[in-house]
C-alpha atoms as one frame of an Amber mdcrd trajectory, in Angstrom:
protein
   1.289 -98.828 -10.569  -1.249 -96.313 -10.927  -2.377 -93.351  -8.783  -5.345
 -92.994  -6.199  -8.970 -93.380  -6.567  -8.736 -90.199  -4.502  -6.108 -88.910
  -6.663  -8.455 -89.488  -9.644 -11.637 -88.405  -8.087 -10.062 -84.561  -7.545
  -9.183 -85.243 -11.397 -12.555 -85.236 -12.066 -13.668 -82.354 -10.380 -10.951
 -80.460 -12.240 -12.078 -80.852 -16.523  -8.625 -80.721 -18.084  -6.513 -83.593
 -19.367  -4.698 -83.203 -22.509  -3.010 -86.153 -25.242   0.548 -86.268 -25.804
   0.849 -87.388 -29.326   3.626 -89.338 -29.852   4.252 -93.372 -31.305   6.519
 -95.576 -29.925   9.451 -97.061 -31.762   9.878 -99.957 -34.015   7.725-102.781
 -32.762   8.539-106.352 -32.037   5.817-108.063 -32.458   4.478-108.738 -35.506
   1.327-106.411 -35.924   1.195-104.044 -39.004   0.988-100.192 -38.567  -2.804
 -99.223 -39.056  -3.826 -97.451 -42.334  -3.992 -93.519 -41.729  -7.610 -93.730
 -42.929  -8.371 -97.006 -41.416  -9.558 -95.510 -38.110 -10.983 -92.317 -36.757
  -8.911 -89.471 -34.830  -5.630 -91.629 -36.630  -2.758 -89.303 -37.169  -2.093
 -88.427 -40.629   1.494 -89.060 -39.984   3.076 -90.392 -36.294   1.591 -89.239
 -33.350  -1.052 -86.992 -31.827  -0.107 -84.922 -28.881  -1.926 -84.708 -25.811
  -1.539 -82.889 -22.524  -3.177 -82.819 -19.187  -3.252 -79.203 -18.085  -2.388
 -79.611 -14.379   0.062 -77.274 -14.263  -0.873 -74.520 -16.220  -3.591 -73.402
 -18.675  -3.666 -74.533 -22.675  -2.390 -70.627 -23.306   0.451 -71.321 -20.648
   1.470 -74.637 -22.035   1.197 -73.710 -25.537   3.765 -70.599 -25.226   6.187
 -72.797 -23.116   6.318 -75.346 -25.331   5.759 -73.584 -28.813   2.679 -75.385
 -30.153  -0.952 -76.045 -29.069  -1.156 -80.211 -28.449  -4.034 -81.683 -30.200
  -5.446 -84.173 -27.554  -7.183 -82.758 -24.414  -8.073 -85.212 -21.952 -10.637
 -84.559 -19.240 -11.749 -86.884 -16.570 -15.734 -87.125 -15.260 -17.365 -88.874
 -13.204 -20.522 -91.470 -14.381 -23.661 -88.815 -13.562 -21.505 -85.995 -15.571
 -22.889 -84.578 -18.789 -20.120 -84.657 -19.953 -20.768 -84.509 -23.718 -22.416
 -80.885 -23.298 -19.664 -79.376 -20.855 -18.171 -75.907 -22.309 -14.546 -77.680
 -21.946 -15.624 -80.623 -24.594 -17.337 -77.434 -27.221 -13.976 -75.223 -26.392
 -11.921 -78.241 -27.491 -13.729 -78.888 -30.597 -14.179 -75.267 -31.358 -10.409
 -74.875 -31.440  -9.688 -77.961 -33.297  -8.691 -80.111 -30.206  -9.583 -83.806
 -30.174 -11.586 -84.175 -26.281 -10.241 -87.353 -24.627 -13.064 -88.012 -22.006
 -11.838 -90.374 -19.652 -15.168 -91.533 -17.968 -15.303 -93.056 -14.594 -18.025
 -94.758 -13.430 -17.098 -94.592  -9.464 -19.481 -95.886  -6.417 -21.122 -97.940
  -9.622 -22.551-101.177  -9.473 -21.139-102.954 -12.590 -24.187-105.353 -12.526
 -26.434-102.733 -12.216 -24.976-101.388 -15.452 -25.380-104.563 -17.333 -28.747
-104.974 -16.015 -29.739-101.461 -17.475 -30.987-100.035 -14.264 -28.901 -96.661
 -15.833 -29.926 -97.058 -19.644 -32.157 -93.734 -19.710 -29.007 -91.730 -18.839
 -26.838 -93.437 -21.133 -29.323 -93.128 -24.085 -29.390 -89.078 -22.704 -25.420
 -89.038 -22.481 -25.494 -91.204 -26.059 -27.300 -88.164 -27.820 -25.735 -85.300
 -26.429 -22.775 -86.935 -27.485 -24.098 -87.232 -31.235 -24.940 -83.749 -30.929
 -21.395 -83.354 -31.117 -20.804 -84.660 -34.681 -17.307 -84.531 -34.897 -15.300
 -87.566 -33.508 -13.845 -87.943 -30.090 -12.078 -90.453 -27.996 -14.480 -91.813
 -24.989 -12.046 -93.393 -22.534 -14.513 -95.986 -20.649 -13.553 -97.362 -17.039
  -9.534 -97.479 -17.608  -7.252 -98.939 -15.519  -9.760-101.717 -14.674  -6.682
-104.527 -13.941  -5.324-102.259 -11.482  -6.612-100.702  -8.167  -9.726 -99.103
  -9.512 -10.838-102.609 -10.221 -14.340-102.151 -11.774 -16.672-104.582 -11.245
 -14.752-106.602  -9.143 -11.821-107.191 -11.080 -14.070-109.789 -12.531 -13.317
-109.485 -15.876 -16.880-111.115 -17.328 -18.576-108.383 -15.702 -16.400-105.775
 -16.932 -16.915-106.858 -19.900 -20.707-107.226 -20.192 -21.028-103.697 -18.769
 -18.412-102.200 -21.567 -20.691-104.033 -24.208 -24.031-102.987 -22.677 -22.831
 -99.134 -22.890 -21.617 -99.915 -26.241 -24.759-100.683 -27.319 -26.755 -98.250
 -25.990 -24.438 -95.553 -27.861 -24.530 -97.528 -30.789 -28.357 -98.098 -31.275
 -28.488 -93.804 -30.544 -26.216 -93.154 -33.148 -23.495 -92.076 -31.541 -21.004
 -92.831 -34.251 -18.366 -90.229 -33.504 -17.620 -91.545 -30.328 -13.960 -93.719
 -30.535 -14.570 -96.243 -28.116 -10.772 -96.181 -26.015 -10.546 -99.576 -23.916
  -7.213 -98.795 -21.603  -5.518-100.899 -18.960  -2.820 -99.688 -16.889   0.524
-101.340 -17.882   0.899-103.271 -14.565  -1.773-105.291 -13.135  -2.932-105.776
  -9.473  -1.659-108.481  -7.648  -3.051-111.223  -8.170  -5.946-110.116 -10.292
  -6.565-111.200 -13.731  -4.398-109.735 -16.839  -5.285-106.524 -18.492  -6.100
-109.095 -21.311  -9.114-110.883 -19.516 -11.086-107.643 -19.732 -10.758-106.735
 -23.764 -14.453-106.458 -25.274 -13.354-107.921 -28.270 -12.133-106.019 -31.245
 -16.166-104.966 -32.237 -16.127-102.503 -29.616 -12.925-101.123 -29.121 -11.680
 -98.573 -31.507  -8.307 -97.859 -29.839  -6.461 -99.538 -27.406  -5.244 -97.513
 -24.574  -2.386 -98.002 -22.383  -1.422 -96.056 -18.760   1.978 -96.349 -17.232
   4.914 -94.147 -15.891   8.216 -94.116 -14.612   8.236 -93.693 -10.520  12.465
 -93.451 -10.807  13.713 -94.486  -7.893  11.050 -92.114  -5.630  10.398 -95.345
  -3.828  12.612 -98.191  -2.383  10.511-100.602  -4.320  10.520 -98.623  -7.412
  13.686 -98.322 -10.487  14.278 -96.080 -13.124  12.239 -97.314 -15.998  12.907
 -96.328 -19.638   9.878 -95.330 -21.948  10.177 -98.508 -23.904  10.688-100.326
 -20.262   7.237 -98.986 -19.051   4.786 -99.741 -21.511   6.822-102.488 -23.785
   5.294-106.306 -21.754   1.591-104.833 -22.292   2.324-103.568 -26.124   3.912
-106.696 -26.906   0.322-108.300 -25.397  -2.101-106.019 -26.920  -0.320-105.567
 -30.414  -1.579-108.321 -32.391  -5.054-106.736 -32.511  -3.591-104.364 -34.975
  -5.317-101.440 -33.212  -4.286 -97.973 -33.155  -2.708 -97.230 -29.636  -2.998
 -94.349 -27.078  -0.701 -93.581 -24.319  -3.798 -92.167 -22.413  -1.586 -90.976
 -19.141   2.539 -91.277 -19.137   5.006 -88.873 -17.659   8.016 -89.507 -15.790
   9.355 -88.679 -12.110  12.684 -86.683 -12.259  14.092 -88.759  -9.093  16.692
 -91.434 -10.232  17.703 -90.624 -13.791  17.758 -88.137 -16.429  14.241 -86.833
 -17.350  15.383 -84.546 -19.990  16.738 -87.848 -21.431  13.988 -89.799 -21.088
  11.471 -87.223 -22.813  13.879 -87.002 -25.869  13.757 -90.957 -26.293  10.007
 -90.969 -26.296  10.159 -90.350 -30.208  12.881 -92.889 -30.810  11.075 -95.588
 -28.892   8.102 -95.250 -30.829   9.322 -95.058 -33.844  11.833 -97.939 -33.425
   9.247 -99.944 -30.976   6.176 -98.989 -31.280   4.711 -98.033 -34.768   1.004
 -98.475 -33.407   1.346 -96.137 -30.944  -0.365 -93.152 -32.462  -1.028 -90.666
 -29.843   0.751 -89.817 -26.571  -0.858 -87.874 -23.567   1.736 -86.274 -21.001
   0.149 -85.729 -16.916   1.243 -82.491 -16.706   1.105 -81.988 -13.457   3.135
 -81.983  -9.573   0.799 -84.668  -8.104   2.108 -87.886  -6.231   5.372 -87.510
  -8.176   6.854 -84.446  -9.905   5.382 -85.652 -13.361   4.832 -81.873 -14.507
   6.577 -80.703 -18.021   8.592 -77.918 -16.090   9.862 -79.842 -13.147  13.076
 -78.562 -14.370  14.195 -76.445 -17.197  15.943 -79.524 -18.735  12.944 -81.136
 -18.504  11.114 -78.342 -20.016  13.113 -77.975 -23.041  13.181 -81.564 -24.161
   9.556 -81.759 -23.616   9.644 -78.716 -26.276  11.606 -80.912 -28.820   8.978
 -83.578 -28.634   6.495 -81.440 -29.313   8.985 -79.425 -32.021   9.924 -83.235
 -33.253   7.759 -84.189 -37.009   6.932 -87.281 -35.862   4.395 -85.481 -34.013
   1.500 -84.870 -36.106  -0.049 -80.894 -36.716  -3.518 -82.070 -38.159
């Protein structure tokens, strides 16, 4: 279950996101932990982490939880320019790694593919290779939930990932890290996050979305870390791709939060090895997902972020 479109459109219009960094524990299936080097933006060690500032500024978060995370994520909609916004230089100027989740809303996915919006890519392409220094480009996520772009018709999805693919690639925009991220449920009745992967040529990371909704709705149970995002893992490992948790946090309704932020660590290291950076959703929208929803909270959100596993460079 994922949030609004008009949740995510408000997103937009505010620029900050940031990536908890943190892998999952011990993996069961069989997919081998990618080389350090292997991959751009790749941990040297663990996890990155990554934060979206909802709740406070970078300064804020930083003091309360005693160390600046390394993953910023920012959300835009398809006519941004994104790739020249003072957030994205601010980031890179301070040594953060931008996570630009782009969204290509009230978007004809045919249109796309047809290359009716090619000049603006090619535009977005170079600014973007302006840049030099890698970043990861989150591209129409959650696509086998309710955004559903294209359709849910996961041939058109897929042509229209490709064609902007392309278009980056033939500008030379090789610091973008192409991040192809499903949510960890899908719709009913729609196709499997699955049906819409690119193929392994043009996906650099895999991304995954989920969250634990406790018990804030009848429908809804207390979910463990592991619980959340372990069915899609298990389907996505065996590309051997480096994995981001591009959006996670939990409710505090239903269970222990404090408890479930100091398992995060655990889980990835016992469950998921490829998990390699972790973005929290800082922030008291829909649910109480914010860091500080509670002192308790607050502090064990500090020990992850205190915890080596959790990457400084």
């Amino acid at each position: 279950m994922t949030r609004t479109s008009t949740v995510r459109r408000a997103l937009t219009a505010t620029a900050a996101v940031a990536l908890l960094g943190a892998v999952l524990v011990g993996c069961t299936a069989a997919a081998p932990e990618p080389a350090d080097d292997a991959v751009p933006l790749v941990a040297g060690h663990g996890i990155h982490l990554g934060l979206y500032y909802g709740s406070g500024s970078i300064a804020d978060t930083t003091a309360a939880i005693g160390r600046t995370p390394r993953i910023h994520l920012t959300y835009v909609d398809w006519p941004s320019e994104w790739a020249t916004s003072p957030v994205v230089a601010e980031d890179l100027a301070a040594g953060r790694i931008p996570l630009v989740n782009w969204e290509p809303f009230d978007v004809a996915f045919p249109d796309i593919v047809a290359g009716r919006y090619d000049a603006m890519l090619r535009t977005r392409a170079q600014q973007a290779a302006a840049l030099r220094s890698p970043f990861f480009l989150d591209l129409a996520a959650e696509m086998n939930e309710e955004e559903g772009w294209g359709g849910h018709d996961p041939a058109l999805y897929v042509a229209a990932w490709r064609h902007v693919h392309d278009v980056f690639t033939e500008a030379g925009a090789d610091n973008v890290v192409w991040v192809w991220a499903p949510n960890n449920t899908d719709s009913a009745g729609a196709p499997p996050a699955t049906a819409y992967y690119p193929g392994d040529d043009y996906v650099d990371w895999i991304g995954m979305d989920g969250y634990n909704w406790g018990t804030s709705d009848p429908a809804f149970t207390w979910q463990s870390f592991g619980e959340v995002f372990g069915p899609l893992y298990d389907a996505v490992a065996g590309h051997g791709k480096p994995i981001l948790v591009g959006e996670t946090a939990s409710d505090d309704r239903g269970g222990d939060k404090a408890a479930w932020i100091d398992d995060v660590v655990p889980t990835l290291r016992d469950r998921f090895p490829l998990i390699r950076a972790v973005v929290w959703f800082d922030v008291d929208k829909e649910r109480h997902w914010q860091v500080g929803s509670s002192p308790e909270a607050a502090a064990a959100f500090a020990r992850l972020a205190a915890d080596p596993y959790v990457s400084t460079g």
